[in-house]
Coordinates of C-alpha atoms in Angstrom, one line a residue:
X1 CA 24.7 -9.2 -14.9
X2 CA 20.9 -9.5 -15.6
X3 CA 18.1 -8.4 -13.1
X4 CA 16.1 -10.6 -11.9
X5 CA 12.8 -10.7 -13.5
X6 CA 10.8 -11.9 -11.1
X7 CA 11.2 -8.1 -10.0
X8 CA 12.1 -6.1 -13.0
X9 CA 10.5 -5.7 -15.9
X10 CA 12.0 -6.2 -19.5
X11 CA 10.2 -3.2 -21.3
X12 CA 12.2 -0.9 -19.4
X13 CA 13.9 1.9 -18.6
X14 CA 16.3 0.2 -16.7
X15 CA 17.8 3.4 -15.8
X16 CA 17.1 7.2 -15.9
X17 CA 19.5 9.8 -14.9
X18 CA 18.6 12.3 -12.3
X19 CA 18.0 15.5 -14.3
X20 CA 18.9 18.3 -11.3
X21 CA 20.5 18.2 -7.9
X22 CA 18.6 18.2 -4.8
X23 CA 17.1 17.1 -1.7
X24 CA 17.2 13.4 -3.1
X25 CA 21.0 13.6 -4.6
X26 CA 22.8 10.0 -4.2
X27 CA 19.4 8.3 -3.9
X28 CA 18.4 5.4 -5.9
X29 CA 14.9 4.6 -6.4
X30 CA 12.4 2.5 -8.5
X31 CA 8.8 2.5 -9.9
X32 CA 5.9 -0.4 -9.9
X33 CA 5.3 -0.9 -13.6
X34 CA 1.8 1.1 -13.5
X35 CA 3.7 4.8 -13.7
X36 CA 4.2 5.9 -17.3
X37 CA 7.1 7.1 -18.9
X38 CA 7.3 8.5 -22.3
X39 CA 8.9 6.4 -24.7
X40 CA 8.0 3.3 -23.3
X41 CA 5.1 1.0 -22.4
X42 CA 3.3 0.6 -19.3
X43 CA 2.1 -3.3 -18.3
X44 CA 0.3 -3.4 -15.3
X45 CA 1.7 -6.6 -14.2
X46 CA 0.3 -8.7 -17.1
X47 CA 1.9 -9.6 -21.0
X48 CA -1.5 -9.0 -23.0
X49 CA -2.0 -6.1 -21.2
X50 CA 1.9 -4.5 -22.3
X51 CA 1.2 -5.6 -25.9
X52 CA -2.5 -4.1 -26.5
X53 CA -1.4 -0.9 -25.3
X54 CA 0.7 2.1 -26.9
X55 CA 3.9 3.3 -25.9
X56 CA 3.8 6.0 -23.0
X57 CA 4.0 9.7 -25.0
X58 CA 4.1 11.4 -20.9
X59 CA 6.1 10.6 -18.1
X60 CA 4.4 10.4 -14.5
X61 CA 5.0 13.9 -12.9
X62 CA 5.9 12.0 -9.4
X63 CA 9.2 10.2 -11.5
X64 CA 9.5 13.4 -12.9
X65 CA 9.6 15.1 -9.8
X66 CA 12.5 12.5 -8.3
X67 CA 14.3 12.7 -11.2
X68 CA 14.1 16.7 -10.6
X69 CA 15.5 16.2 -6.9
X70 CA 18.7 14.7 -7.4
X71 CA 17.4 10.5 -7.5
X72 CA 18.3 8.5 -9.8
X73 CA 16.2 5.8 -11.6
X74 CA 17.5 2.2 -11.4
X75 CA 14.0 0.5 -12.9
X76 CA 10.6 -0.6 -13.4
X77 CA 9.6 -3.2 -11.2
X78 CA 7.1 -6.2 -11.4
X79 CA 3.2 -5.9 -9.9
X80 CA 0.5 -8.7 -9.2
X81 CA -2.1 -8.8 -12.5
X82 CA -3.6 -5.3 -12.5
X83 CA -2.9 -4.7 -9.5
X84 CA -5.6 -6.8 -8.0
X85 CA -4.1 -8.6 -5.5
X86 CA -2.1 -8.2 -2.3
X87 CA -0.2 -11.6 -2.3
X88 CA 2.9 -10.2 -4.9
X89 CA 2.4 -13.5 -7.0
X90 CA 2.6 -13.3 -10.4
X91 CA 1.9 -16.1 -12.6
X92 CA 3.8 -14.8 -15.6
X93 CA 6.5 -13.3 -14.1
X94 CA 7.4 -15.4 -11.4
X95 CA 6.9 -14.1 -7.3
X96 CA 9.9 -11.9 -6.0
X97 CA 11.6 -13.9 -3.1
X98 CA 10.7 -12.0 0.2
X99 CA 14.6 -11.4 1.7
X100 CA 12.9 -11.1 5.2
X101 CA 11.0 -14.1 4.3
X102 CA 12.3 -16.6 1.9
X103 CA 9.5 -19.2 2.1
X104 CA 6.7 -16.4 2.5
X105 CA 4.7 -14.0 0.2
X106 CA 6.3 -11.0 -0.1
X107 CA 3.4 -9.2 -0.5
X108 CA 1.6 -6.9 -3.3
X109 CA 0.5 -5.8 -5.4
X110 CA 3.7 -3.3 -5.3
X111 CA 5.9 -6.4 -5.2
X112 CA 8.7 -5.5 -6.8
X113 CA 8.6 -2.0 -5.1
X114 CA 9.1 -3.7 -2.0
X115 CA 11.6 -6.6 -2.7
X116 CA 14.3 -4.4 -4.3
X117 CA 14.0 -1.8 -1.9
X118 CA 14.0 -4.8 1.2
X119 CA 16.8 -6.4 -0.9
X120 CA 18.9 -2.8 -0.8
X121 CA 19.1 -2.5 -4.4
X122 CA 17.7 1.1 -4.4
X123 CA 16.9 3.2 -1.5
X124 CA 13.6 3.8 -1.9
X125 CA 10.6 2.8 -4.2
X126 CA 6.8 4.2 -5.5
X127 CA 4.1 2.3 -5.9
X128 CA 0.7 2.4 -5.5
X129 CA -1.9 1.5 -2.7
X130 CA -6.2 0.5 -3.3
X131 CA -6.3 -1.9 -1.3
X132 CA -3.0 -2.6 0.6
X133 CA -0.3 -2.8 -2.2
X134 CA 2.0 -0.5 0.1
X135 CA 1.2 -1.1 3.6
X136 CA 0.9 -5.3 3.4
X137 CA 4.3 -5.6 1.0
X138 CA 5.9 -3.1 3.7
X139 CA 4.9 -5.2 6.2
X140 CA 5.9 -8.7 5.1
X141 CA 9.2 -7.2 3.7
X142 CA 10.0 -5.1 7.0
X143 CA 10.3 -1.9 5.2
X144 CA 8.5 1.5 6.0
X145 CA 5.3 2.0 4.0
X146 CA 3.4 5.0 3.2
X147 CA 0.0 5.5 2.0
X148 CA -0.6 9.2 1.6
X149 CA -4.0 11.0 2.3
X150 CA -6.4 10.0 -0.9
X151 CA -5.9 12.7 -3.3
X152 CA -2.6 14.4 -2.6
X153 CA -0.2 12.9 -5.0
X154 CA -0.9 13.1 -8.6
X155 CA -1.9 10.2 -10.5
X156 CA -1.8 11.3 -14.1
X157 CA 0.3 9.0 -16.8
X158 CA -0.7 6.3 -14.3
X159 CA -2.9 2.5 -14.0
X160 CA -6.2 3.3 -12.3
X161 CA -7.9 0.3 -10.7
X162 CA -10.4 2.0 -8.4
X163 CA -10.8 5.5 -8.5
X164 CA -12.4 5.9 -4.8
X165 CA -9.0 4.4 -3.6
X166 CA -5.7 4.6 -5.6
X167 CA -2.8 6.4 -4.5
X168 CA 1.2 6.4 -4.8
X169 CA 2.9 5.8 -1.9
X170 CA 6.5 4.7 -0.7
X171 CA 8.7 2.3 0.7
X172 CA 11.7 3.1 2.2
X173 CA 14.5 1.2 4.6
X174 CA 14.6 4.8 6.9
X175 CA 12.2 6.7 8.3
X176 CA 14.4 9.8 7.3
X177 CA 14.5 8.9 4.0
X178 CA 11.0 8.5 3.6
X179 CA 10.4 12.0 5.3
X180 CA 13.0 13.7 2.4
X181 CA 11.1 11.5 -0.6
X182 CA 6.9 12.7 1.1
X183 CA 8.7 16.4 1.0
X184 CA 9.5 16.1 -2.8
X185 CA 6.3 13.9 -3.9
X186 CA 3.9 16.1 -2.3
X187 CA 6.1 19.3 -2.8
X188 CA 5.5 20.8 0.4
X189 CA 7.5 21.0 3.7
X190 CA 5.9 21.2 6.6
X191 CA 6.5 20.2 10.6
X192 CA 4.7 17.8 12.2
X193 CA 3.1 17.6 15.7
X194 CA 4.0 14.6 18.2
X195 CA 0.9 13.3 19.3
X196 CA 0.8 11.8 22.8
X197 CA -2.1 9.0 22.1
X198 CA -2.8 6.8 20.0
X199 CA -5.9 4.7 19.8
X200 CA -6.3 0.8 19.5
X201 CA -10.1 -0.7 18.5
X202 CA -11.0 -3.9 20.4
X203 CA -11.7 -5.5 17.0
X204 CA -7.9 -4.4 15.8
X205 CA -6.6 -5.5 19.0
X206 CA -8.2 -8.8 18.7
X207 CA -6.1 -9.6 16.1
X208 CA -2.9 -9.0 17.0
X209 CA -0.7 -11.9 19.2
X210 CA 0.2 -11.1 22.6
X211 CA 4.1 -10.6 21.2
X212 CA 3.0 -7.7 19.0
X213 CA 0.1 -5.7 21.9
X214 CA 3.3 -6.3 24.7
X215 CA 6.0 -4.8 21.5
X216 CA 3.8 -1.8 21.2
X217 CA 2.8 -1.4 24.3
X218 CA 6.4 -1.1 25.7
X219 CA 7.5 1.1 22.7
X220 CA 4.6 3.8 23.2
X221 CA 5.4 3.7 27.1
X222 CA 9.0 4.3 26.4
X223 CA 8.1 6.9 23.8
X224 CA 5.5 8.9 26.6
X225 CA 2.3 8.0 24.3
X226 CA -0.7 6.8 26.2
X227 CA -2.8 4.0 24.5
X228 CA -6.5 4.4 24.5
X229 CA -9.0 1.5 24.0
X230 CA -11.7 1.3 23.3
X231 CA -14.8 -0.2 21.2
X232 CA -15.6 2.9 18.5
X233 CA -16.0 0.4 15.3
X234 CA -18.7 -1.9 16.9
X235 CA -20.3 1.1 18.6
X236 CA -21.2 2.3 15.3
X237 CA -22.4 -0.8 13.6
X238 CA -19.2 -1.9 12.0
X239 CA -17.4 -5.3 11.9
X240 CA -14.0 -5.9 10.1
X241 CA -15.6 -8.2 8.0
X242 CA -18.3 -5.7 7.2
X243 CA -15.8 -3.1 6.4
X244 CA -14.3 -5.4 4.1
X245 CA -17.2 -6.3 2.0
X246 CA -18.4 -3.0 1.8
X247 CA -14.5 -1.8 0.5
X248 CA -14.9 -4.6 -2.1
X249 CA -17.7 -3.5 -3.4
X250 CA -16.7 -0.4 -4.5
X251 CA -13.7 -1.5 -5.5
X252 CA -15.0 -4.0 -7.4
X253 CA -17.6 -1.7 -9.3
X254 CA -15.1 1.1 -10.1
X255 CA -12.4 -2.1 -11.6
X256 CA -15.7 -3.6 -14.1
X257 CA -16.6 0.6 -14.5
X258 CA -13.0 1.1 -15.9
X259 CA -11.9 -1.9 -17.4
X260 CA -14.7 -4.1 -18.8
X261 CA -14.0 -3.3 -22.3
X262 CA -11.0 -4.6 -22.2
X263 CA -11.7 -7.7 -19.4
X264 CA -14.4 -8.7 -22.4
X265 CA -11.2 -9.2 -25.0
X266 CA -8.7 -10.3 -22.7
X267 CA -10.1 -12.1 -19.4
X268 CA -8.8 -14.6 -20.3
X269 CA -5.0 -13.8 -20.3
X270 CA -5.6 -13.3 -16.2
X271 CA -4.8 -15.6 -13.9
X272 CA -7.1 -18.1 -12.4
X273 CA -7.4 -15.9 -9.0
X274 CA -7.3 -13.1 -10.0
X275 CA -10.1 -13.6 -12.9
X276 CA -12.4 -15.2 -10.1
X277 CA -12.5 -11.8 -8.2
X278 CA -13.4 -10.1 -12.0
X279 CA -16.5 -12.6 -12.6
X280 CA -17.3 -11.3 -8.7
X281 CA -17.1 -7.7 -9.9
X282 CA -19.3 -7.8 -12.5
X283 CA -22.3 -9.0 -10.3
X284 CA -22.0 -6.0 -8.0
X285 CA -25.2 -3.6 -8.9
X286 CA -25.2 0.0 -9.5
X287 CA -27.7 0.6 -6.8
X288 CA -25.1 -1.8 -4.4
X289 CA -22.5 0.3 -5.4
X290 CA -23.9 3.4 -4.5
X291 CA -25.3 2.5 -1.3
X292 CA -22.0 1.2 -0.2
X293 CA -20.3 4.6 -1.2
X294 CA -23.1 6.4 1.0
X295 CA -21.9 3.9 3.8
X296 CA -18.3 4.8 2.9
X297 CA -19.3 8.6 3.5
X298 CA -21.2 7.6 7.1
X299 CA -18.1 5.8 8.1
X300 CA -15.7 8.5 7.0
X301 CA -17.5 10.9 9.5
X302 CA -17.4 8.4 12.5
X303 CA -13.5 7.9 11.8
X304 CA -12.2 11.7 11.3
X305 CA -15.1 12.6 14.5
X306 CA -13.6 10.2 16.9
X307 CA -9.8 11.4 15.8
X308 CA -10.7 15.3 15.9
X309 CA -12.2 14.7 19.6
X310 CA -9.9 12.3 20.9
X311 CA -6.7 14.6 19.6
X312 CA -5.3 11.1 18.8
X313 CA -3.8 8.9 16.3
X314 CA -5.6 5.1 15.3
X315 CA -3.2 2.2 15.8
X316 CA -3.7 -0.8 14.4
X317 CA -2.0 -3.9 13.0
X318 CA -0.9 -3.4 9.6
X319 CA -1.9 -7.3 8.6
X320 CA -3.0 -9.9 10.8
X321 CA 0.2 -11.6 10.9
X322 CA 3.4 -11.9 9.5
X323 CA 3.5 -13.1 5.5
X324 CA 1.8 -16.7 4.5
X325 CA 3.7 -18.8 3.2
X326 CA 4.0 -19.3 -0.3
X327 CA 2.8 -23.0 0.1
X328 CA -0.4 -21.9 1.6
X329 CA -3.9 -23.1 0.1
X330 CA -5.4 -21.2 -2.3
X331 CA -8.9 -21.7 -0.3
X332 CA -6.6 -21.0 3.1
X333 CA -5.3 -17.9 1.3
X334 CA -8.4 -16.2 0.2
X335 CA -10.1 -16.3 3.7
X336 CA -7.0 -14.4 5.3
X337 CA -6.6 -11.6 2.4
X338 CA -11.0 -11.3 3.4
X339 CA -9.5 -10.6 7.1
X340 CA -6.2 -8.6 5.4
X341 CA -8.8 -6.2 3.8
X342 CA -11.3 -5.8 6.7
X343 CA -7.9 -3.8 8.5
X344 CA -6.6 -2.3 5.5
X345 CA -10.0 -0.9 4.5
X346 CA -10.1 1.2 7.6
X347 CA -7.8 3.9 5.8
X348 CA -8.8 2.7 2.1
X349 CA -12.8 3.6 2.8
X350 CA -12.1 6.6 5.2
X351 CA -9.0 8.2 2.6
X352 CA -6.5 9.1 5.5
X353 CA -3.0 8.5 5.7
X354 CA -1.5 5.5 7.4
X355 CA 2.1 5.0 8.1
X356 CA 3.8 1.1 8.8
X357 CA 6.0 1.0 11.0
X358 CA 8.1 -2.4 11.0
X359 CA 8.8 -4.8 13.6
X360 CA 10.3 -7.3 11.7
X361 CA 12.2 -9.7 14.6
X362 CA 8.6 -10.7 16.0
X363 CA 8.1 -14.5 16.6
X364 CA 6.0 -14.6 13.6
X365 CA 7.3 -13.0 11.0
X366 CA 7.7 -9.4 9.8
X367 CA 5.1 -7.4 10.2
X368 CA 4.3 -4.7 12.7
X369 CA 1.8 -2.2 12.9
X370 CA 0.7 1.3 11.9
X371 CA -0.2 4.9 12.3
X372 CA -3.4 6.6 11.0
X373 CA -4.3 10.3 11.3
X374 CA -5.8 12.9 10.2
X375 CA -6.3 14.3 6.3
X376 CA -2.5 15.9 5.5
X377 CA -1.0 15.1 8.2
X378 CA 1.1 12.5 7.5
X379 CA 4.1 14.4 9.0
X380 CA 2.6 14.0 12.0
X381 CA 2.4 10.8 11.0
X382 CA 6.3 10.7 10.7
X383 CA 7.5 12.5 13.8
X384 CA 5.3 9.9 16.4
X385 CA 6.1 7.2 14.0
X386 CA 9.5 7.6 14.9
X387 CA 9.1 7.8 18.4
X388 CA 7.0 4.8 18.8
X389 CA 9.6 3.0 15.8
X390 CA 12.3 4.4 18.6
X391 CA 10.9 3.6 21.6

């Protein structure tokens, strides 16, 4: 039976043998088609891109590290163009069905990640996350999603988009599960603290519905976690929409600061969308860029300030809703990923980890909402995860 290409890739490997026993024995797992592995190519999402580059002569050391504890490989799987989008529609592949979501997005840019771990094909995937690609497709899928502290996971023998923000991160069905894979990619095992608040910004807050506020508000009373409101974005000068732009911006810079050589030959091999955000890219300045990355630092103070004091964790709605659907307007489409990326620029600009926790039988859709702490502590992360997940 042939796999569905809309979420694996042709290039391969469609398999890859676990190479040890260990923690992750009996696993199955996948990889978004930006990890490297020697003897084969790497395609970011897009056909020009596979065919103007060499075959892989080094395997990424977080496969290699799976592979080393017990999983098994079952494929590479399907990512929006470059990884430049968080929508998981690919014009030349085709868009994964969402299983949680047939008529919906399922999300990206780790699509595939997310449908054929959503679609229990393999127990967990890897992906990455700049902008989103983890926490929205684990969202709109009703997975667990990880995005690790900035910096902790290795990405050699991988696609960099934006070097300010890129990092691996994980999908899994089980919160356990995820817990066993963190322990293995980040090769450490450590115990987490339960943390008894958790704190929810008016601006976050305002865009959640009342079924979602009332879902975690019961969960963290049943779990003994006190929410704490409050107005700490606004008090220091920040807007959602603000955040956004100014994530953008670097983003943007760092995409045209890597990849214009190659943007100049081959632009035009992108799709329409996506090539519109490129021609936006390439009018950010230098001097723009680097006063948004001195803004970056300013706001990465406030953030890990107000979570040292406070003792707390930030919650906060993973995406504004549950998944668009896939007949949405284009135009209606790009204003809701500018409010998408003003909440998931809160952990993008500030580089902490932020878990999503799924509450997929909401009136609107799958979605749910997330954790955010402190630098490496994203088993802290895991142990009042579950006991808000639980609750």
């Amino acid at each position: 039976m042939s796999k569905d290409a809309r979420i694996y890739c042709s290039q391969g490997p469609d398999t890859l043998p676990a190479t040890a026993q260990g923690t992750l024995s009996g696993t199955r797992f996948v990889f978004k088609d930006l990890f490297d592995v020697e003897g084969y190519a790497t395609g970011a999402g897009n056909p020009t891109w596979l065919k103007t580059h060499q075959i892989a002569t080094a395997t990424s050391p977080l496969i290699t590290a799976l592979l080393g504890q017990g999983a098994e490989c079952v494929g590479r799987v399907q990512t929006d163009e470059l990884a430049y989008s968080l929508n998981g529609q690919n014009s030349h592949y085709g868009t994964p069905i969402n299983p949680k979501a047939p008529n919906c997005i399922p999300g990206g840019s780790s699509s595939g990640s997310a449908v054929a771990v959503a679609n229990e094909e393999c127990d967990f995937a890897i992906g990455t996350d700049t902008g989103g690609s983890i926490r929205v497709p684990a969202s709109y899928c009703g997975l667990f999603g990880l995005r690790p502290t900035l910096g902790t996971l290795d990405l050699s023998h991988c696609f960099e988009l934006a070097k300010s923000f890129d990092t691996a991160g994980i999908f899994t069905r089980e919160l356990r599960l995820m817990r066993d894979v963190w322990s293995v990619l980040a090769a450490r095992h450590q115990s987490g603290e339960r943390v008894t608040r958790v704190y929810l910004d008016a601006q976050c807050q305002a865009v959640m519905s009342a079924v979602r506020i009332e879902r975690l508000s019961q969960q963290c009373q049943r779990a003994g976690i006190e929410i704490i409101q409050g107005n700490v974005l606004a008090q220091n000068g920040w807007s959602l929409t603000e955040l956004s732009l100014l994530f953008r911006t670097i983003q943007g810079f760092e995409i045209i600061e890597h990849h214009d050589a190659w943007l100049t030959l081959y632009g035009d091999s992108l799709d329409p969308a996506i090539w519109e955000r490129v021609e936006w890219a390439r009018t950010i300045t230098h001097e723009q860029y680097e006063h948004a990355k001195a803004r970056q630092q300013d706001f990465q103070q406030q953030v890990l300030t107000h979570l040292k004091q406070q003792r707390c964790l930030w919650a906060m709605p993973t995406t504004p809703s549950g998944p668009p659907s896939l007949t949405m307007p284009a135009d209606e489409l790009a204003v809701y990923r500018s409010q998408l990326m003003g909440l998931t620029s809160i952990a993008g600009l500030s580089g902490l980890p932020q878990l999503h926790l799924p509450m997929e039988e909401l009136l609107e859709g799958p979605c749910g909402i997330s954790l955010m702490g402190l630098p490496h502590h994203e088993e802290t992360l895991f142990v009042t995860g579950e006991a808000v997940y639980n609750g």
